[in-house]
Coordinates of C-alpha atoms in Angstrom, one line a residue:
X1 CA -11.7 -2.8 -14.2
X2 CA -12.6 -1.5 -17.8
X3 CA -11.0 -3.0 -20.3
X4 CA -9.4 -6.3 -18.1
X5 CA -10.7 -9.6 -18.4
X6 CA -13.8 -10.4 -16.2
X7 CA -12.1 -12.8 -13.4
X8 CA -13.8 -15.9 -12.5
X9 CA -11.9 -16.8 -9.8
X10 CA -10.8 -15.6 -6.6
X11 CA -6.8 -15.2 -7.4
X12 CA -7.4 -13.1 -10.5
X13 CA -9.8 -11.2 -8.7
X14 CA -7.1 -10.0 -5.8
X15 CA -4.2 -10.1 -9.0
X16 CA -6.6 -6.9 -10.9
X17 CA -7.5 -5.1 -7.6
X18 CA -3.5 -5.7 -6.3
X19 CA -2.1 -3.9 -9.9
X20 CA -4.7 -1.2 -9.7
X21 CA -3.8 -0.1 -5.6
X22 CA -0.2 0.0 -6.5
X23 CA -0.4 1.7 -9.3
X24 CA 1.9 -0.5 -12.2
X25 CA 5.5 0.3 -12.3
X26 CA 4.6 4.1 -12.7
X27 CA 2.7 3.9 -9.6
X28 CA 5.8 2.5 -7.9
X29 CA 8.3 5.0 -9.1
X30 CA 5.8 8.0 -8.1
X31 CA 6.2 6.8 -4.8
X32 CA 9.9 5.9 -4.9
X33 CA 11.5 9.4 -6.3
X34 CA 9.9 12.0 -3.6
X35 CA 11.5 9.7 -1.0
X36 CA 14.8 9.4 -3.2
X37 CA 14.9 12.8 -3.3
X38 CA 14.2 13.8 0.2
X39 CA 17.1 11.4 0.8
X40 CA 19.5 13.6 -1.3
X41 CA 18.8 16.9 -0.2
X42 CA 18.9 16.0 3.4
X43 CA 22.1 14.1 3.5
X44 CA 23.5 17.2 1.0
X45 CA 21.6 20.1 3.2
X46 CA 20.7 18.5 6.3
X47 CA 18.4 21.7 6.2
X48 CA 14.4 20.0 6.5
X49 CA 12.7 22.6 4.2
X50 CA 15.2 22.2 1.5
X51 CA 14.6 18.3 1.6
X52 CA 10.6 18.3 2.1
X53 CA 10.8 21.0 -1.0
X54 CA 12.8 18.8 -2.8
X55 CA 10.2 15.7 -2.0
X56 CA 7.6 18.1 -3.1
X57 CA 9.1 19.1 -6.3
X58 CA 9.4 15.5 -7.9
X59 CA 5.8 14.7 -6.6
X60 CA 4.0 17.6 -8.6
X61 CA 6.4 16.8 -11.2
X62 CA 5.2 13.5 -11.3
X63 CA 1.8 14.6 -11.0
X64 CA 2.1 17.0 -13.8
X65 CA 3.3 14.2 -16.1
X66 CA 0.5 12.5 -15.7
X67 CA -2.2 14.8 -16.6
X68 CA 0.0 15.7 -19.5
X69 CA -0.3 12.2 -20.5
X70 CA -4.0 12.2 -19.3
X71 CA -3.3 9.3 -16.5
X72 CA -5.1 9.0 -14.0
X73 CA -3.3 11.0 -11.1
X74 CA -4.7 9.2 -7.8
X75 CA -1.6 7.8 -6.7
X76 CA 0.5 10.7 -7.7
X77 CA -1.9 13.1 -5.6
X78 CA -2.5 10.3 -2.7
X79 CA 1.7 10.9 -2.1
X80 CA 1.5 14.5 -2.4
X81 CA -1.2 14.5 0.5
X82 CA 0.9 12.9 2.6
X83 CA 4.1 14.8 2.2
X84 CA 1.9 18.1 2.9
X85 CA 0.7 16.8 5.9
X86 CA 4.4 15.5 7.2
X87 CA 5.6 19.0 6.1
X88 CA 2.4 20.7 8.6
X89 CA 3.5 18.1 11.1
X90 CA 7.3 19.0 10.9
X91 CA 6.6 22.7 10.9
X92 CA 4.7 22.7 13.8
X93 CA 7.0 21.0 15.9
X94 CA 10.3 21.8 14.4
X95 CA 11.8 18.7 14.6
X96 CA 13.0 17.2 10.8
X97 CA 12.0 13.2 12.2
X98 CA 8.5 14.2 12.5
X99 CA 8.2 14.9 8.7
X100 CA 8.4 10.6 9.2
X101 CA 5.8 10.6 12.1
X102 CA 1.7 10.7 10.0
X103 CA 4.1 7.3 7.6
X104 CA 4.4 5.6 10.7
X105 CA 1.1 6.2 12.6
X106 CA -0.7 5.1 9.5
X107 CA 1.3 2.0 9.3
X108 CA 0.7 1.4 12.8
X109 CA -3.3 2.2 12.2
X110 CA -3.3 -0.1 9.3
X111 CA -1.7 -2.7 11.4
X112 CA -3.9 -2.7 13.9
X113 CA -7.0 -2.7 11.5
X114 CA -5.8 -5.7 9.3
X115 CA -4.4 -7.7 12.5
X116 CA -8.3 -7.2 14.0
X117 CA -9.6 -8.6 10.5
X118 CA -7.8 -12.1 10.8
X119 CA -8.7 -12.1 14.4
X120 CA -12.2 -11.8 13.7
X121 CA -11.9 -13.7 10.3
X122 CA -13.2 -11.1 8.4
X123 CA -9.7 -10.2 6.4
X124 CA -9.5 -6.8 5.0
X125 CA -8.3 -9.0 1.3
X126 CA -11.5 -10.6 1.3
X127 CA -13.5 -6.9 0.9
X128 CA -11.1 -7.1 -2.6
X129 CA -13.2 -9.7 -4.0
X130 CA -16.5 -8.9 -2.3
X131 CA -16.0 -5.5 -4.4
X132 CA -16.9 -7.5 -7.5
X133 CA -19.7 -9.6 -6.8
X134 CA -23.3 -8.8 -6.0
X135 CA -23.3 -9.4 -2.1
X136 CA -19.8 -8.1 -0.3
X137 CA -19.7 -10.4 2.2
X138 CA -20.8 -13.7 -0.4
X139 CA -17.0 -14.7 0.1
X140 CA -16.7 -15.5 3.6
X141 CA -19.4 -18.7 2.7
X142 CA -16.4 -20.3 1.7
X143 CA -13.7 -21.5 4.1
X144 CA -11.3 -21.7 1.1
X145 CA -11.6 -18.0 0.1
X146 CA -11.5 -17.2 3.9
X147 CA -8.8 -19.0 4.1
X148 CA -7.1 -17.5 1.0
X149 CA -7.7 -14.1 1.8
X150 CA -6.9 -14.5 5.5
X151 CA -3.2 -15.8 4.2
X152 CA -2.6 -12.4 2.0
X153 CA -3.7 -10.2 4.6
X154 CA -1.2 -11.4 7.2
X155 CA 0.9 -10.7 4.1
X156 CA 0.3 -7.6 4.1
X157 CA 0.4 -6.9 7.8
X158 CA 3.4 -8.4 8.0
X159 CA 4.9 -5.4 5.6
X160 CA 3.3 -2.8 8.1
X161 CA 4.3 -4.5 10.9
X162 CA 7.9 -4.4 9.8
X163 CA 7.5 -0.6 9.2
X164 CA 6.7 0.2 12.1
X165 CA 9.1 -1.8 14.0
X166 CA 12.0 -0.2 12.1
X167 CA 11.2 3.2 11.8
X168 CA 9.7 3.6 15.5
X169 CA 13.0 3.3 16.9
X170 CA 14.6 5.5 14.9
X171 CA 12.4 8.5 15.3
X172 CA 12.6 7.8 18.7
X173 CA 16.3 8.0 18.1
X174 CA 16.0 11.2 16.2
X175 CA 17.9 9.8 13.1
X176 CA 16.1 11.5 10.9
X177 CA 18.9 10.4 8.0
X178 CA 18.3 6.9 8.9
X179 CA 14.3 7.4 8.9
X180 CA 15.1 8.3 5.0
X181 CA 16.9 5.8 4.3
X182 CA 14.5 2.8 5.7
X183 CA 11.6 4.6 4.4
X184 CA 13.1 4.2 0.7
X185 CA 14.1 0.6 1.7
X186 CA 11.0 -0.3 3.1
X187 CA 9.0 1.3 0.8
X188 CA 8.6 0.0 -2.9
X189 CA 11.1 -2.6 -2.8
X190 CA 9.2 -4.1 0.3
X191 CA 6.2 -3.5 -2.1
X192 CA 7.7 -5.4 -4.6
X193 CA 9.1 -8.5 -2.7
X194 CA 5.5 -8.6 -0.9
X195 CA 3.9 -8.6 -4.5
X196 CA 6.3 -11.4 -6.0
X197 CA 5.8 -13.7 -2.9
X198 CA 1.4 -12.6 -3.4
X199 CA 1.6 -13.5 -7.1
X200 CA 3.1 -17.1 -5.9
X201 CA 0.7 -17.4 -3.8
X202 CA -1.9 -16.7 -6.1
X203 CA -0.6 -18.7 -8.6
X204 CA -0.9 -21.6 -6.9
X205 CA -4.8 -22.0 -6.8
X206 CA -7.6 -21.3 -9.0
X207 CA -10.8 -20.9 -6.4
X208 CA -13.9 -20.0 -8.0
X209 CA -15.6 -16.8 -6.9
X210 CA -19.3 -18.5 -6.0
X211 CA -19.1 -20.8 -2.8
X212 CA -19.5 -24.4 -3.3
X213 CA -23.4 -24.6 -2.8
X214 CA -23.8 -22.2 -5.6
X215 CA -21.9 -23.6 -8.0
X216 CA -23.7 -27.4 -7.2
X217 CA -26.7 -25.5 -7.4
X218 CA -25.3 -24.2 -10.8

């Protein structure tokens, strides 16, 4: 977090580590167009290879950008790696849905790991802010942070949840034009919303990063 402000409390610790997973706007759009475009070729082809190529194109485009402006290219690569790995999918198989298939098994995977976190009360949001303190797990000594962080990661969940539920039925259906189209939808704009209704959330408290024994004891 070079170059931020050193947070001091809880909310602007998960606000920093939020900004920095998705990326800013530029992070957003590198992970809107490949899907745009896949969209576009398909629905003008319906030919798979010209679509994934398509997705493909914009993505090193994007990544080339960026190491043109000497960004970092994490995000940019991170989508690459998963359009190669639908494309292997798709090509093993033949059939154009599965190029949706490793989107909606890692949503599923994801789902079932931050679902397990709030059962267990160890919330996968709370590891944000144990990243910047000197003991990880120093957060879950307060029942407000728990409590915090246990509310943004059903947040979250709820987002890969959703997923899931849409897209499942559709590969299952075959529509691979309709796989395109909720992937888009449910992509960065479901990003977005889930960041607008986080920032409210966060907004709304100001919980310091010690627990409350440390900060009498301060």
């Amino acid at each position: 977090m070079s170059g931020q402000p050193v947070p001091t409390t809880v909310e602007e610790v998960v606000r920093q580590r939020l900004s920095l997973a998705v990326g800013g706007w530029r992070g957003l759009l590198d992970s809107a167009l490949p899907g745009v475009a896949f969209l576009v070729a398909w629905t003008t082809t319906q030919d798979l290879w010209t679509a994934v190529g398509a997705s493909v194109a914009v993505m090193l485009v994007a990544v080339a950008v960026r190491v043109v402006r000497r960004e970092t290219v994490q995000h940019a690569l991170g989508g690459l790696f998963v359009l190669v790995v639908a494309a292997l999918v798709a090509s093993r198989t033949g059939r154009a849905g599965d190029v949706f298939l490793p989107g909606i098994l890692l949503n599923a995977a994801l789902a079932v790991v931050f679902a397990v976190s709030m059962v267990t009360r160890w919330p996968v949001v709370g590891f944000l802010v144990g990243a910047v303190v000197e003991e990880p797990t120093r957060w879950r000594r307060d029942p407000g942070v728990v409590a915090l962080c246990q509310k943004l990661t059903a947040l979250l969940l709820a987002g890969y949840v959703l997923r899931v539920a849409v897209q499942l039925p559709l590969y299952l259906a075959d529509d691979v034009t309709g796989l395109a189209v909720a992937k888009l939808l449910l992509g960065w704009p479901l990003l977005v919303l889930g960041l607008v209704v986080a920032s409210v959330v966060l907004l709304r408290g100001r919980t310091p990063l010690a627990p409350p024994a440390e900060r009498v004891a301060g």
